[in-house]
Amino acid sequence: MELDEILIECPICDRSIPATSKKCQFCGTELSMSGLDELEELALHVDDFYPESPLQVAVESEEELETSPDEVEKIPEEAEPVEEESEDQEQDSESITEPEEFEEDPDKPMSLAEMEQHRKDRKKEKKIKKVTLKAEKKEKKSLRRQEKREKKLNRRGAKRDVKDGGTTEKGSH
């Protein structure tokens, strides 16, 4: 990438200008330092904000890629793929709110690992509830369909009885 291809934004007009410019070509504002100088200045302070340098992170991720298949944990398969929620399911899942359970004193601060584990556990619980609600709704829907089929068959049977001349409770008007 050429130096002229690097763009920065003018602090006054917010238009993109080359990083090597000392003056905005659109509004004429003189820049206190060129964008390139600003980038160099920011690069010096990166370590203050990010203790792990990008180079170190890249090396660590390359090492992770080189792990043997024996070291890789097997990912458990999920019971069902999660589908998008309909409005009814969203309302049901929003209406179910339970207080968070703490194994220890709730006033005691949790470590980051504990917080992460707690978050994962809550996520699993919500997923289980969601799958359970979905299965219950599916079962109710199946029962309703079965009832409709039975009613329809009963009506057809009553109509046949009337046509045949037989009398039934439904067909004896």
PDB file of C-alpha atoms in Angstrom:
ATOM      1  CA  MET A   1       0.000   0.000   0.000  1.00  0.00           C
ATOM      2  CA  GLU A   2       1.406   3.372  -1.025  1.00  0.00           C
ATOM      3  CA  LEU A   3       1.566   6.253   1.447  1.00  0.00           C
ATOM      4  CA  ASP A   4      -0.768   8.288  -0.777  1.00  0.00           C
ATOM      5  CA  GLU A   5      -3.371   5.511  -0.574  1.00  0.00           C
ATOM      6  CA  ILE A   6      -3.721   5.822   3.220  1.00  0.00           C
ATOM      7  CA  LEU A   7      -6.618   8.151   3.991  1.00  0.00           C
ATOM      8  CA  ILE A   8      -7.540  10.089   7.125  1.00  0.00           C
ATOM      9  CA  GLU A   9     -10.506  12.323   7.900  1.00  0.00           C
ATOM     10  CA  CYS A  10     -10.251  16.080   8.189  1.00  0.00           C
ATOM     11  CA  PRO A  11     -11.215  17.142  11.748  1.00  0.00           C
ATOM     12  CA  ILE A  12     -13.267  20.076  10.389  1.00  0.00           C
ATOM     13  CA  CYS A  13     -15.108  18.861   7.268  1.00  0.00           C
ATOM     14  CA  ASP A  14     -14.855  15.063   7.916  1.00  0.00           C
ATOM     15  CA  ARG A  15     -13.816  14.350   4.335  1.00  0.00           C
ATOM     16  CA  SER A  16     -11.169  11.794   3.474  1.00  0.00           C
ATOM     17  CA  ILE A  17      -7.770  13.206   2.601  1.00  0.00           C
ATOM     18  CA  PRO A  18      -4.372  11.561   2.006  1.00  0.00           C
ATOM     19  CA  ALA A  19      -2.448  10.835   5.203  1.00  0.00           C
ATOM     20  CA  THR A  20       0.604  12.692   3.892  1.00  0.00           C
ATOM     21  CA  SER A  21      -1.298  16.010   3.588  1.00  0.00           C
ATOM     22  CA  LYS A  22      -0.390  18.945   5.811  1.00  0.00           C
ATOM     23  CA  LYS A  23      -3.507  20.874   4.682  1.00  0.00           C
ATOM     24  CA  CYS A  24      -7.091  19.772   3.859  1.00  0.00           C
ATOM     25  CA  GLN A  25      -7.704  20.089   0.124  1.00  0.00           C
ATOM     26  CA  PHE A  26     -11.443  20.696   0.672  1.00  0.00           C
ATOM     27  CA  CYS A  27     -11.707  23.249   3.506  1.00  0.00           C
ATOM     28  CA  GLY A  28      -8.099  24.498   3.618  1.00  0.00           C
ATOM     29  CA  THR A  29      -7.603  23.696   7.301  1.00  0.00           C
ATOM     30  CA  GLU A  30      -3.951  23.297   8.206  1.00  0.00           C
ATOM     31  CA  LEU A  31      -3.394  20.091  10.077  1.00  0.00           C
ATOM     32  CA  SER A  32      -1.222  20.262  13.188  1.00  0.00           C
ATOM     33  CA  MET A  33       0.522  17.090  12.096  1.00  0.00           C
ATOM     34  CA  SER A  34       0.123  14.985   9.022  1.00  0.00           C
ATOM     35  CA  GLY A  35      -1.969  11.842   9.261  1.00  0.00           C
ATOM     36  CA  LEU A  36       1.156   9.753   8.854  1.00  0.00           C
ATOM     37  CA  ASP A  37       2.749  11.472  11.853  1.00  0.00           C
ATOM     38  CA  GLU A  38      -0.483  10.940  13.770  1.00  0.00           C
ATOM     39  CA  LEU A  39      -0.454   7.229  12.919  1.00  0.00           C
ATOM     40  CA  GLU A  40       3.147   6.942  14.082  1.00  0.00           C
ATOM     41  CA  GLU A  41       2.245   8.761  17.314  1.00  0.00           C
ATOM     42  CA  LEU A  42      -0.680   6.404  17.918  1.00  0.00           C
ATOM     43  CA  ALA A  43       1.476   3.365  17.167  1.00  0.00           C
ATOM     44  CA  LEU A  44       3.796   4.370  20.009  1.00  0.00           C
ATOM     45  CA  HIS A  45       0.881   4.281  22.472  1.00  0.00           C
ATOM     46  CA  VAL A  46      -0.631   1.004  21.298  1.00  0.00           C
ATOM     47  CA  ASP A  47       1.262  -0.973  23.930  1.00  0.00           C
ATOM     48  CA  ASP A  48      -0.331   1.165  26.661  1.00  0.00           C
ATOM     49  CA  PHE A  49      -3.797   0.018  25.602  1.00  0.00           C
ATOM     50  CA  TYR A  50      -2.954  -3.457  24.322  1.00  0.00           C
ATOM     51  CA  PRO A  51      -0.295  -5.211  26.401  1.00  0.00           C
ATOM     52  CA  GLU A  52      -0.129  -8.085  23.926  1.00  0.00           C
ATOM     53  CA  SER A  53       1.325  -6.827  20.701  1.00  0.00           C
ATOM     54  CA  PRO A  54      -0.388  -7.831  17.444  1.00  0.00           C
ATOM     55  CA  LEU A  55       2.755  -9.753  16.509  1.00  0.00           C
ATOM     56  CA  GLN A  56       2.601 -11.780  19.727  1.00  0.00           C
ATOM     57  CA  VAL A  57      -1.110 -12.505  19.197  1.00  0.00           C
ATOM     58  CA  ALA A  58      -0.398 -13.622  15.618  1.00  0.00           C
ATOM     59  CA  VAL A  59       2.356 -15.975  16.791  1.00  0.00           C
ATOM     60  CA  GLU A  60       0.094 -17.445  19.491  1.00  0.00           C
ATOM     61  CA  SER A  61      -2.727 -18.039  17.016  1.00  0.00           C
ATOM     62  CA  GLU A  62      -0.313 -19.752  14.608  1.00  0.00           C
ATOM     63  CA  GLU A  63       0.785 -22.016  17.457  1.00  0.00           C
ATOM     64  CA  GLU A  64      -2.863 -22.840  18.183  1.00  0.00           C
ATOM     65  CA  LEU A  65      -3.318 -23.851  14.556  1.00  0.00           C
ATOM     66  CA  GLU A  66      -0.437 -26.273  14.867  1.00  0.00           C
ATOM     67  CA  THR A  67      -2.034 -28.272  17.711  1.00  0.00           C
ATOM     68  CA  SER A  68      -2.320 -31.964  17.079  1.00  0.00           C
ATOM     69  CA  PRO A  69      -5.728 -33.626  16.630  1.00  0.00           C
ATOM     70  CA  ASP A  70      -5.200 -35.410  19.969  1.00  0.00           C
ATOM     71  CA  GLU A  71      -5.133 -32.078  21.787  1.00  0.00           C
ATOM     72  CA  VAL A  72      -8.287 -30.757  20.179  1.00  0.00           C
ATOM     73  CA  GLU A  73     -11.406 -31.208  22.288  1.00  0.00           C
ATOM     74  CA  LYS A  74     -14.429 -32.733  20.629  1.00  0.00           C
ATOM     75  CA  ILE A  75     -17.341 -30.355  20.334  1.00  0.00           C
ATOM     76  CA  PRO A  76     -20.569 -31.898  21.648  1.00  0.00           C
ATOM     77  CA  GLU A  77     -23.349 -32.055  19.114  1.00  0.00           C
ATOM     78  CA  GLU A  78     -26.460 -30.073  19.893  1.00  0.00           C
ATOM     79  CA  ALA A  79     -29.785 -31.855  20.264  1.00  0.00           C
ATOM     80  CA  GLU A  80     -31.640 -29.660  17.797  1.00  0.00           C
ATOM     81  CA  PRO A  81     -30.643 -26.754  15.590  1.00  0.00           C
ATOM     82  CA  VAL A  82     -32.028 -23.506  16.922  1.00  0.00           C
ATOM     83  CA  GLU A  83     -34.514 -21.884  14.592  1.00  0.00           C
ATOM     84  CA  GLU A  84     -35.604 -18.286  14.585  1.00  0.00           C
ATOM     85  CA  GLU A  85     -38.247 -17.468  17.147  1.00  0.00           C
ATOM     86  CA  SER A  86     -41.724 -16.474  16.142  1.00  0.00           C
ATOM     87  CA  GLU A  87     -43.388 -13.556  17.947  1.00  0.00           C
ATOM     88  CA  ASP A  88     -45.246 -15.938  20.290  1.00  0.00           C
ATOM     89  CA  GLN A  89     -42.047 -17.703  21.255  1.00  0.00           C
ATOM     90  CA  GLU A  90     -40.275 -14.391  21.826  1.00  0.00           C
ATOM     91  CA  GLN A  91     -43.057 -13.236  24.145  1.00  0.00           C
ATOM     92  CA  ASP A  92     -42.962 -16.540  26.038  1.00  0.00           C
ATOM     93  CA  SER A  93     -39.198 -16.430  26.444  1.00  0.00           C
ATOM     94  CA  GLU A  94     -39.306 -12.780  27.530  1.00  0.00           C
ATOM     95  CA  SER A  95     -42.018 -13.450  30.093  1.00  0.00           C
ATOM     96  CA  ILE A  96     -39.928 -16.154  31.756  1.00  0.00           C
ATOM     97  CA  THR A  97     -37.516 -14.328  33.990  1.00  0.00           C
ATOM     98  CA  GLU A  98     -35.984 -15.957  36.987  1.00  0.00           C
ATOM     99  CA  PRO A  99     -33.678 -14.354  39.504  1.00  0.00           C
ATOM    100  CA  GLU A 100     -30.071 -15.290  39.040  1.00  0.00           C
ATOM    101  CA  GLU A 101     -28.913 -17.941  41.444  1.00  0.00           C
ATOM    102  CA  PHE A 102     -25.678 -17.490  43.330  1.00  0.00           C
ATOM    103  CA  GLU A 103     -23.924 -20.410  44.915  1.00  0.00           C
ATOM    104  CA  GLU A 104     -22.027 -18.089  47.193  1.00  0.00           C
ATOM    105  CA  ASP A 105     -22.685 -14.701  48.740  1.00  0.00           C
ATOM    106  CA  PRO A 106     -24.335 -12.456  46.089  1.00  0.00           C
ATOM    107  CA  ASP A 107     -22.469  -9.415  47.449  1.00  0.00           C
ATOM    108  CA  LYS A 108     -19.091 -11.060  46.911  1.00  0.00           C
ATOM    109  CA  PRO A 109     -17.550  -9.986  43.589  1.00  0.00           C
ATOM    110  CA  MET A 110     -17.103 -12.766  41.048  1.00  0.00           C
ATOM    111  CA  SER A 111     -13.892 -13.394  39.169  1.00  0.00           C
ATOM    112  CA  LEU A 112     -13.932 -13.092  35.395  1.00  0.00           C
ATOM    113  CA  ALA A 113     -13.782 -16.868  34.997  1.00  0.00           C
ATOM    114  CA  GLU A 114     -16.730 -17.311  37.377  1.00  0.00           C
ATOM    115  CA  MET A 115     -18.698 -14.630  35.552  1.00  0.00           C
ATOM    116  CA  GLU A 116     -17.985 -16.277  32.205  1.00  0.00           C
ATOM    117  CA  GLN A 117     -18.996 -19.702  33.529  1.00  0.00           C
ATOM    118  CA  HIS A 118     -22.148 -18.228  35.080  1.00  0.00           C
ATOM    119  CA  ARG A 119     -23.005 -16.569  31.745  1.00  0.00           C
ATOM    120  CA  LYS A 120     -22.475 -19.850  29.878  1.00  0.00           C
ATOM    121  CA  ASP A 121     -24.642 -21.737  32.376  1.00  0.00           C
ATOM    122  CA  ARG A 122     -27.450 -19.181  32.038  1.00  0.00           C
ATOM    123  CA  LYS A 123     -27.185 -19.400  28.257  1.00  0.00           C
ATOM    124  CA  LYS A 124     -27.481 -23.209  28.390  1.00  0.00           C
ATOM    125  CA  GLU A 125     -30.477 -22.961  30.736  1.00  0.00           C
ATOM    126  CA  LYS A 126     -32.216 -20.518  28.405  1.00  0.00           C
ATOM    127  CA  LYS A 127     -31.522 -22.767  25.429  1.00  0.00           C
ATOM    128  CA  ILE A 128     -32.935 -25.786  27.257  1.00  0.00           C
ATOM    129  CA  LYS A 129     -36.051 -23.809  28.218  1.00  0.00           C
ATOM    130  CA  LYS A 130     -36.418 -22.629  24.645  1.00  0.00           C
ATOM    131  CA  VAL A 131     -36.153 -26.167  23.262  1.00  0.00           C
ATOM    132  CA  THR A 132     -38.578 -27.435  25.920  1.00  0.00           C
ATOM    133  CA  LEU A 133     -41.124 -24.710  25.135  1.00  0.00           C
ATOM    134  CA  LYS A 134     -40.755 -25.448  21.452  1.00  0.00           C
ATOM    135  CA  ALA A 135     -41.355 -29.170  22.021  1.00  0.00           C
ATOM    136  CA  GLU A 136     -44.401 -28.442  24.181  1.00  0.00           C
ATOM    137  CA  LYS A 137     -45.870 -26.144  21.530  1.00  0.00           C
ATOM    138  CA  LYS A 138     -45.202 -28.761  18.868  1.00  0.00           C
ATOM    139  CA  GLU A 139     -46.965 -31.385  20.967  1.00  0.00           C
ATOM    140  CA  LYS A 140     -49.974 -29.101  21.576  1.00  0.00           C
ATOM    141  CA  LYS A 141     -50.181 -28.360  17.880  1.00  0.00           C
ATOM    142  CA  SER A 142     -50.043 -32.070  17.090  1.00  0.00           C
ATOM    143  CA  LEU A 143     -52.840 -32.773  19.596  1.00  0.00           C
ATOM    144  CA  ARG A 144     -55.002 -30.009  18.087  1.00  0.00           C
ATOM    145  CA  ARG A 145     -54.488 -31.462  14.611  1.00  0.00           C
ATOM    146  CA  GLN A 146     -55.393 -34.929  15.858  1.00  0.00           C
ATOM    147  CA  GLU A 147     -58.572 -33.583  17.502  1.00  0.00           C
ATOM    148  CA  LYS A 148     -59.556 -31.824  14.269  1.00  0.00           C
ATOM    149  CA  ARG A 149     -59.027 -35.035  12.297  1.00  0.00           C
ATOM    150  CA  GLU A 150     -61.160 -36.990  14.745  1.00  0.00           C
ATOM    151  CA  LYS A 151     -63.965 -34.405  14.609  1.00  0.00           C
ATOM    152  CA  LYS A 152     -63.828 -34.423  10.832  1.00  0.00           C
ATOM    153  CA  LEU A 153     -63.994 -38.220  10.733  1.00  0.00           C
ATOM    154  CA  ASN A 154     -66.902 -38.202  13.205  1.00  0.00           C
ATOM    155  CA  ARG A 155     -68.809 -35.713  11.029  1.00  0.00           C
ATOM    156  CA  ARG A 156     -68.180 -37.802   7.925  1.00  0.00           C
ATOM    157  CA  GLY A 157     -69.323 -40.922   9.746  1.00  0.00           C
ATOM    158  CA  ALA A 158     -72.520 -39.176  10.906  1.00  0.00           C
ATOM    159  CA  LYS A 159     -73.269 -37.988   7.363  1.00  0.00           C
ATOM    160  CA  ARG A 160     -72.830 -41.528   6.020  1.00  0.00           C
ATOM    161  CA  ASP A 161     -75.219 -42.865   8.645  1.00  0.00           C
ATOM    162  CA  VAL A 162     -77.859 -40.323   7.597  1.00  0.00           C
ATOM    163  CA  LYS A 163     -77.425 -41.183   3.906  1.00  0.00           C
ATOM    164  CA  ASP A 164     -77.759 -44.900   4.662  1.00  0.00           C
ATOM    165  CA  GLY A 165     -81.032 -44.260   6.466  1.00  0.00           C
ATOM    166  CA  GLY A 166     -79.683 -45.138   9.867  1.00  0.00           C
ATOM    167  CA  THR A 167     -80.240 -42.786  12.733  1.00  0.00           C
ATOM    168  CA  THR A 168     -77.527 -41.530  14.968  1.00  0.00           C
ATOM    169  CA  GLU A 169     -77.473 -38.849  17.579  1.00  0.00           C
ATOM    170  CA  LYS A 170     -76.014 -36.310  15.182  1.00  0.00           C
ATOM    171  CA  GLY A 171     -78.038 -37.326  12.136  1.00  0.00           C
ATOM    172  CA  SER A 172     -81.537 -37.653  13.683  1.00  0.00           C
ATOM    173  CA  HIS A 173     -82.887 -34.135  13.151  1.00  0.00           C
TER     174      HIS A 173
END
